[in-house]
Amino acid sequence: MKPLSAVGIVGYAGYIPIYRIKAAEIGRVWGTGCKYPIIEKAVAAIDEDATTMAVEAARYAVARAQINPEEIGAIYVGSESKPYAVKPSGTIVAEALGISSQLLAADYEFACKAGTEAFQTCIALVASGMVKYGMAIGADTAQGRPSDELEFTAASGAAAFIFGKKSEETIAYVEGTHSYSTDTPDFWRRPEEPYPSHYWRFTGKPAYFKHVLSAAKGLMEELNLTPDDFDYAVFHQPNTKFPLAAAKMLGIEEEKIKPGLLVPIIGNTYSASSPLGLAATLDVAKPGDRILMVSYGSGAGSDAFSFVVQEAIEWKRPLAPPIAAFVNRKKLVDYACYTRYRRKLRK
Amino acid sequence: MSAPAVRREIPYRYRLMGTKCLNCGALFHPPQRICPKCGSKDLVEEELAWRGRLVAYTVIRRPPKGYEDYKPYIVGLIELKDGKLILAQIVDCDIEEVRPGLKLEATFRRIREDGKSGIIEYGYKFRPVIEWNWQKKPNPEK
Ligand SMILES: [Zn+2]
């Protein structure tokens, strides 16, 4: 899918909460083995949720975009951990940023790819001229059932991207996007259930790899590109192994995915996972670099994007903190504090 | 707090929106319609500075109703860069670390919840400033 008129990223930013828990600490409590899918994961504070983190990322994205927030005509928040079952998060973000009420706003849900669906909607709205700027946010405080293997990785974070017409003000422009979706029951959560369920046999080959690789290959075919044309790649990061394996299967060198590979040190931030990886990659990319980004959402689908970095990255980058600033700012908590912060204990 | 009351207070709780007296220059947060200092009705909306310094603090161990989940928590008197003094909760900071002079910035958090089914109140709190330096190469593996 290519937009009829050229669209780019005018601003981007991420937010990661300060608290971390080591996978080994979760393992110590539940008596599981010593091989963990990641080192540690980010834990939101007791007064944080997907919406507060979305606001943090959105504020920095506006600072980096150097635009008047009143010109943002659409906000889409992708999340599977909305603080309200019914009440949009986007309107709270808009109010916190002082965005005008002449606004399109909705929340998206598609497991871990809800954030990149928001990308596509904003790209289309900008390309069609319906809005001047559109903001897409992926934000989650992901929860795993205590002792479940998902508990080792389910983490918290947010990333915000503002799209506008391609110009000298855009940091990177969109070459195209391609999606691949099927009805695959690998992971789900029923209403009023606090934790998701998953069907482990489905999670690897028929789910993550099939969708990620199909979307990536479809995009490359459509844009007439090969893996060698990309300087960087970002894949959805449910654990450390999967994105590394996806890169290998596509013939993309490990070096190209390293800058955006955040999962070992912050965990799987669900809707924010690949957007945060893209933000971390933009933190180090040079003008002219081409970046492949592929999300994955259980249920299941993948959205692939190709971005080409522009000159504006050089002067806009220092206007907001790098992802590394959030990664390096941390306080370790034990399992007891973690259960309190994430409200796992019923009073 | 009732839903309409929460709605009315949104601009100054979400965005540090105050009012400034055009006659005497005084800044008010929460916003005032008539200047309590000089009686002028010439006031305009003005957002307070987002950064400041901790002047004094106290630790709340027996919180009022609705704030129990957050105890113990720090409440600080902060001098903002525009000179305005503001009271706010300090987060992302251990009680052992807090000290006057600490550089702080505003953050958006949950303030309290009206039980399991009511409105969630959001608003500003302050946290230690997130420092960053683009000269240093970001190193996500550290
Ligand atoms: Zn006055």
XYZ file of C-alpha atoms and ligand atoms in Angstrom:
490
model
C 0.000 0.000 0.000
C 1.466 3.305 -1.035
C -0.065 6.664 -0.075
C -1.109 8.742 -3.109
C 0.806 11.728 -1.780
C 4.051 11.504 0.173
C 3.807 11.332 3.978
C 6.506 11.454 6.629
C 7.183 11.424 10.361
C 7.357 14.989 11.703
C 8.034 13.969 15.285
C 8.516 10.850 17.383
C 9.305 9.918 20.979
C 9.042 7.125 23.487
C 8.491 6.722 27.192
C 9.569 3.880 29.458
C 8.674 3.858 33.176
C 11.523 3.930 35.705
C 10.945 0.578 37.435
C 12.426 -2.759 36.305
C 12.080 -6.312 37.519
C 14.617 -8.956 36.595
C 13.296 -12.085 34.898
C 15.426 -14.030 37.393
C 13.450 -12.407 40.263
C 10.178 -13.640 38.748
C 11.833 -17.044 38.313
C 12.998 -17.043 41.939
C 9.416 -16.603 43.156
C 7.879 -19.248 40.915
C 10.748 -21.722 41.037
C 11.271 -21.828 37.301
C 14.524 -22.665 35.561
C 17.452 -20.384 34.884
C 16.997 -19.743 31.159
C 14.952 -16.596 30.730
C 13.599 -14.997 27.540
C 14.909 -11.545 28.559
C 17.097 -9.960 31.291
C 14.633 -7.498 32.805
C 11.374 -5.728 31.995
C 9.951 -2.248 32.554
C 7.234 -1.923 35.199
C 4.878 1.063 35.340
C 4.513 2.798 38.700
C 1.267 2.403 40.645
C -0.020 5.759 39.338
C 0.853 5.053 35.698
C -1.279 3.387 33.032
C -1.329 3.148 29.238
C -2.888 6.622 29.003
C -0.408 8.427 31.274
C 2.493 6.854 29.352
C 0.844 7.806 26.049
C 0.712 11.418 27.273
C 4.426 11.352 28.199
C 5.468 10.014 24.783
C 3.060 12.360 22.967
C 4.434 15.452 24.733
C 7.981 14.631 23.714
C 6.858 13.840 20.149
C 5.213 17.284 19.877
C 8.395 18.917 21.243
C 10.439 17.139 18.605
C 7.939 17.846 15.819
C 8.072 21.608 16.526
C 4.420 22.003 15.569
C 1.488 23.708 17.233
C -0.433 20.820 18.880
C -3.699 22.484 17.801
C -2.848 21.455 14.234
C -3.053 17.771 15.140
C -6.361 16.635 13.642
C -6.357 12.968 14.652
C -5.140 10.869 17.576
C -5.252 7.092 17.590
C -4.092 5.146 20.620
C -3.366 1.450 20.218
C -3.439 -0.569 23.444
C -4.608 -3.829 24.946
C -4.461 -2.385 28.485
C -6.784 0.603 28.318
C -7.520 2.061 31.784
C -11.224 2.231 30.899
C -13.086 -0.602 29.156
C -15.326 2.084 27.655
C -13.934 5.624 27.338
C -11.297 6.612 24.798
C -7.683 7.260 25.801
C -7.067 9.576 22.839
C -9.311 12.306 24.233
C -7.362 12.342 27.518
C -4.097 12.612 25.548
C -5.562 15.449 23.456
C -6.677 17.386 26.513
C -3.293 16.920 28.199
C -1.561 18.312 25.103
C -3.961 21.185 24.559
C -5.108 19.830 21.213
C -8.233 21.446 19.776
C -11.573 19.649 20.078
C -11.873 19.591 16.257
C -10.370 16.133 16.490
C -10.726 12.592 15.233
C -9.937 10.225 18.080
C -10.302 6.506 18.622
C -8.599 3.636 20.374
C -7.311 0.661 18.470
C -6.980 -2.924 19.567
C -5.144 -5.759 17.833
C -2.919 -7.258 20.552
C 0.660 -6.031 20.003
C 0.093 -4.372 16.625
C -2.545 -1.822 17.635
C 0.096 0.936 17.524
C 1.114 0.321 13.914
C -2.524 0.208 12.752
C -2.696 3.738 14.137
C 0.347 4.540 11.942
C -1.518 3.389 8.845
C -4.658 5.366 9.660
C -2.659 8.548 10.270
C -0.653 8.050 7.060
C -3.879 7.650 5.073
C -5.594 10.650 6.700
C -2.583 12.873 5.992
C -2.119 11.547 2.434
C -5.777 12.227 1.632
C -5.507 15.758 3.020
C -8.220 15.125 5.623
C -5.919 16.189 8.474
C -2.700 18.223 8.574
C -1.063 16.114 11.273
C -2.089 12.783 12.768
C -0.656 11.236 15.920
C -0.334 7.472 16.337
C 0.455 6.060 19.767
C 1.186 2.546 20.964
C 0.972 2.238 24.766
C 0.622 -0.722 27.090
C 0.966 -1.886 30.668
C 0.972 -5.533 29.626
C 0.096 -8.131 32.241
C 0.910 -11.814 32.412
C -0.827 -14.287 34.707
C 1.402 -14.884 37.760
C 3.901 -17.695 37.001
C 2.789 -17.882 33.347
C 5.640 -17.670 30.847
C 4.195 -14.352 29.590
C 4.797 -12.836 33.005
C 8.547 -12.870 32.368
C 8.217 -10.493 29.408
C 4.918 -8.522 29.625
C 6.130 -4.946 30.163
C 5.121 -1.277 30.091
C 5.993 1.518 27.678
C 4.689 3.916 25.028
C 5.757 5.490 21.759
C 4.180 8.335 19.781
C 4.640 9.246 16.115
C 3.270 12.346 14.399
C 2.701 12.130 10.655
C 2.459 15.006 8.178
C 2.965 15.692 4.474
C 6.539 14.915 3.374
C 8.632 18.103 3.481
C 11.928 19.436 4.800
C 10.331 19.186 8.237
C 9.844 15.419 8.085
C 12.356 13.188 9.855
C 11.678 10.179 7.642
C 9.198 9.562 4.854
C 6.993 6.528 4.286
C 7.768 4.488 1.162
C 4.923 2.097 1.722
C 3.201 -0.269 4.126
C 1.923 -3.814 3.773
C -0.267 -5.897 6.072
C -0.900 -9.601 6.439
C -3.730 -10.889 8.657
C -5.351 -14.259 9.359
C -7.627 -15.723 12.042
C -5.017 -17.436 14.215
C -5.932 -18.193 17.865
C -2.442 -17.899 19.380
C -3.276 -15.430 22.189
C -6.493 -13.815 23.429
C -8.252 -12.341 26.440
C -11.975 -12.660 27.106
C -13.981 -9.794 28.680
C -13.483 -9.330 32.440
C -10.514 -11.706 32.484
C -7.512 -9.934 34.022
C -4.920 -12.002 32.166
C -4.616 -13.281 28.610
C -4.595 -16.918 27.550
C -2.370 -18.328 24.873
C -1.963 -21.451 22.878
C 1.740 -22.114 22.995
C 1.919 -24.417 19.993
C 0.662 -21.573 17.837
C 2.958 -18.800 19.005
C 6.046 -19.450 16.899
C 5.974 -20.667 13.335
C 2.283 -20.429 12.342
C 1.782 -17.128 14.144
C 4.718 -14.741 14.661
C 7.007 -15.940 11.871
C 4.325 -16.575 9.264
C 2.806 -13.103 9.641
C 6.025 -11.121 10.163
C 7.764 -12.749 7.199
C 4.707 -12.532 4.925
C 4.208 -8.817 5.651
C 7.923 -8.062 5.203
C 8.163 -10.030 1.949
C 4.928 -8.505 0.644
C 6.233 -5.021 1.333
C 9.565 -5.667 -0.368
C 7.818 -7.120 -3.398
C 5.497 -4.152 -3.646
C 8.324 -1.618 -3.316
C 10.751 -3.645 -5.401
C 13.288 -3.807 -2.572
C 15.532 -6.575 -1.219
C 16.702 -7.140 2.380
C 20.062 -5.610 1.388
C 18.370 -2.297 0.605
C 17.603 -1.769 4.308
C 20.137 -0.208 6.655
C 18.093 -1.068 9.739
C 15.227 -3.360 10.644
C 12.820 -3.481 13.589
C 10.601 -6.471 14.315
C 8.019 -6.964 17.041
C 9.834 -8.197 20.136
C 7.911 -10.720 22.272
C 11.278 -12.100 23.456
C 14.921 -11.806 22.384
C 14.918 -14.921 20.207
C 12.039 -14.206 17.797
C 13.180 -10.897 16.224
C 16.726 -12.252 15.853
C 15.370 -15.358 14.122
C 13.034 -13.311 11.866
C 15.971 -11.168 10.727
C 18.008 -14.272 9.995
C 15.198 -15.886 7.990
C 14.883 -12.732 5.880
C 18.644 -12.528 5.380
C 19.053 -9.312 7.386
C 22.278 -8.992 9.391
C 21.989 -8.918 13.188
C 23.820 -5.555 13.285
C 20.882 -3.922 11.512
C 18.388 -4.867 14.204
C 20.623 -4.223 17.253
C 19.842 -0.489 17.745
C 16.093 -1.185 17.938
C 16.296 -4.431 19.913
C 15.081 -3.245 23.315
C 13.315 -6.388 24.564
C 16.240 -7.857 26.591
C 16.320 -4.791 28.840
C 12.734 -3.473 28.851
C 10.625 -6.514 27.938
C 7.730 -6.813 25.523
C 5.896 -3.484 25.619
C 3.132 -4.893 23.377
C 1.620 -2.076 21.245
C 4.707 0.039 21.975
C 7.205 -2.714 21.162
C 8.034 -2.163 17.487
C 7.299 1.618 17.660
C 9.825 1.981 20.520
C 12.289 -0.074 18.459
C 11.731 2.289 15.535
C 12.258 5.300 17.819
C 15.531 3.848 19.132
C 16.629 3.192 15.536
C 15.781 6.770 14.482
C 17.941 7.865 17.433
C 21.020 6.504 15.626
C 20.076 6.594 11.907
C 21.587 8.960 9.328
C 19.817 10.808 6.511
C 19.344 8.445 3.579
C 19.095 5.304 5.722
C 16.198 2.985 4.930
C 14.417 1.311 7.880
C 12.175 -1.763 7.745
C 9.662 -2.065 10.559
C 7.330 -5.037 11.054
C 4.869 -5.321 13.916
C 3.037 -8.443 15.022
C -0.286 -8.707 16.802
C -1.685 -11.999 17.996
C -4.934 -13.103 16.561
C -3.091 -12.481 14.123
C -1.506 -9.949 11.822
C 1.582 -7.956 10.886
C 2.056 -4.446 9.479
C 5.295 -3.782 7.590
C 6.644 -0.300 6.770
C 9.578 1.122 4.888
C 10.875 4.530 6.035
C 13.671 6.607 4.505
C 15.432 8.951 6.941
C 15.679 12.632 5.965
C 17.956 15.572 6.853
C 15.576 16.936 9.505
C 16.591 14.048 11.784
C 19.818 15.918 12.550
C 18.230 19.033 14.052
C 15.041 17.490 15.423
C 16.682 14.547 17.212
C 18.133 16.601 20.112
C 14.739 18.189 20.887
C 13.530 15.213 22.949
C 15.231 12.513 25.014
C 16.678 9.479 23.231
C 15.181 6.102 24.106
C 18.525 5.343 25.779
C 17.780 8.053 28.394
C 14.739 6.059 29.516
C 16.516 2.725 29.233
C 19.365 3.920 31.462
C 17.065 5.578 34.019
C 15.982 2.677 36.201
C 15.190 1.416 39.681
C 15.020 -2.306 40.291
C 12.065 -3.628 42.267
C 11.458 -7.063 43.782
C 8.470 -9.280 43.045
C 6.546 -7.969 46.068
C 6.764 -4.323 44.942
C 6.000 -5.355 41.384
C 2.766 -7.104 42.394
C 1.734 -3.973 44.288
C 2.615 -1.543 41.480
C 0.786 -3.628 38.901
C -2.164 -4.263 41.251
C -1.820 -8.017 41.135
C -2.882 -8.330 44.746
C -6.600 -8.125 45.451
C -7.432 -6.084 48.510
C -14.899 14.097 43.011
C -17.913 14.115 40.706
C -17.460 13.746 36.943
C -18.512 17.395 36.208
C -16.041 18.696 38.823
C -13.257 16.607 37.290
C -14.160 17.982 33.844
C -14.010 21.634 34.995
C -10.553 21.248 36.490
C -8.982 19.491 33.506
C -7.070 22.441 31.947
C -5.207 23.314 35.103
C -4.718 19.747 36.302
C -3.628 18.276 32.946
C -1.621 21.180 31.544
C -0.568 23.380 34.499
C -2.825 26.034 32.995
C -3.121 29.128 35.168
C -4.007 32.775 34.684
C -1.795 35.851 34.658
C -2.878 39.315 35.740
C -2.132 41.827 32.992
C -2.227 44.684 35.503
C 0.192 43.498 38.198
C 1.779 40.473 36.537
C 0.826 37.954 39.244
C 0.404 34.318 38.156
C -2.351 32.117 39.588
C -2.758 28.361 39.685
C -5.566 27.331 40.033
C -6.694 30.059 37.626
C -8.445 33.137 38.998
C -10.949 35.341 37.173
C -10.379 38.397 39.361
C -6.841 39.144 40.566
C -6.758 38.562 44.347
C -3.761 40.923 44.552
C -4.921 44.052 42.724
C -8.577 43.384 41.935
C -8.070 43.638 38.162
C -10.324 41.622 35.858
C -7.694 41.673 33.094
C -6.373 38.120 33.316
C -5.192 35.818 30.505
C -4.550 32.080 30.448
C -0.917 31.181 30.883
C 0.754 27.806 31.284
C 3.157 27.483 34.195
C 6.783 26.411 33.691
C 7.271 22.639 33.590
C 10.518 22.558 35.471
C 11.579 23.736 38.864
C 13.376 22.987 42.093
C 12.155 21.359 45.315
C 11.962 23.895 48.154
C 10.536 21.722 50.946
C 8.768 18.404 51.286
C 6.890 16.114 53.618
C 6.096 12.402 53.542
C 2.422 11.462 53.758
C 1.931 8.175 55.590
C -1.763 8.585 56.517
C -3.326 9.849 53.311
C -6.804 11.255 52.836
C -9.490 9.038 51.295
C -8.836 8.042 47.705
C -5.043 8.291 47.960
C -4.419 5.179 50.095
C -2.923 3.119 47.252
C -0.024 5.527 46.859
C 1.179 5.732 50.466
C 3.731 6.540 51.649
C 4.210 9.384 49.198
C 6.143 12.630 49.033
C 4.419 15.995 48.700
C 6.738 18.841 47.771
C 6.665 22.605 47.502
C 8.254 23.347 44.149
C 9.576 26.660 42.878
C 8.957 26.652 39.132
C 11.245 28.404 36.651
C 8.689 31.202 36.294
C 8.893 31.841 40.040
C 5.497 30.315 40.865
C 5.327 28.062 43.914
C 3.281 24.897 43.527
C 2.419 21.940 45.768
C 2.581 18.526 44.118
C 3.290 14.887 44.707
C 6.880 13.809 43.895
C 7.190 10.465 42.078
C 9.954 8.206 40.680
C 11.951 9.211 43.738
C 12.559 7.171 46.907
C 11.932 8.789 50.278
C 15.639 8.237 51.065
C 16.650 10.235 47.954
C 14.444 13.288 48.238
C 16.128 16.559 49.304
C 15.509 20.287 48.850
C 17.143 21.634 45.689
C 16.259 18.531 43.665
C 15.587 19.460 40.007
C 12.056 18.390 39.060
C 9.806 18.338 36.018
C 6.071 17.826 35.596
C 4.742 14.377 34.687
C 1.220 13.157 33.922
C -0.133 10.581 36.387
C -3.215 9.125 37.998
C -4.172 11.302 40.947
C -6.881 9.114 42.464
C -9.696 6.798 41.545
C -13.329 6.868 42.502
C -13.470 3.201 43.532
C -13.504 0.396 40.974
C -16.260 1.853 38.796
C -15.894 5.634 39.014
C -13.822 8.216 37.177
C -10.030 8.036 37.171
C -8.636 11.494 37.960
C -5.467 12.401 36.095
C -3.138 15.311 36.601
C 0.363 16.603 37.157
C 2.905 15.295 39.625
C 6.645 16.015 39.564
C 9.607 13.690 39.062
C 13.386 14.167 39.065
C 14.401 15.681 35.702
C 15.251 13.092 33.051
C 18.706 14.162 31.923
C 19.913 13.389 28.457
C 22.919 14.222 26.393
C 22.992 13.644 22.668
C 26.803 13.889 22.585
C 26.987 10.474 24.196
C 26.107 7.753 21.750
C 22.901 6.018 22.892
C 23.804 2.573 24.108
C 20.689 0.465 24.578
C 22.754 -2.577 25.581
C 24.088 -0.980 28.727
Zn -3.254 41.817 39.532
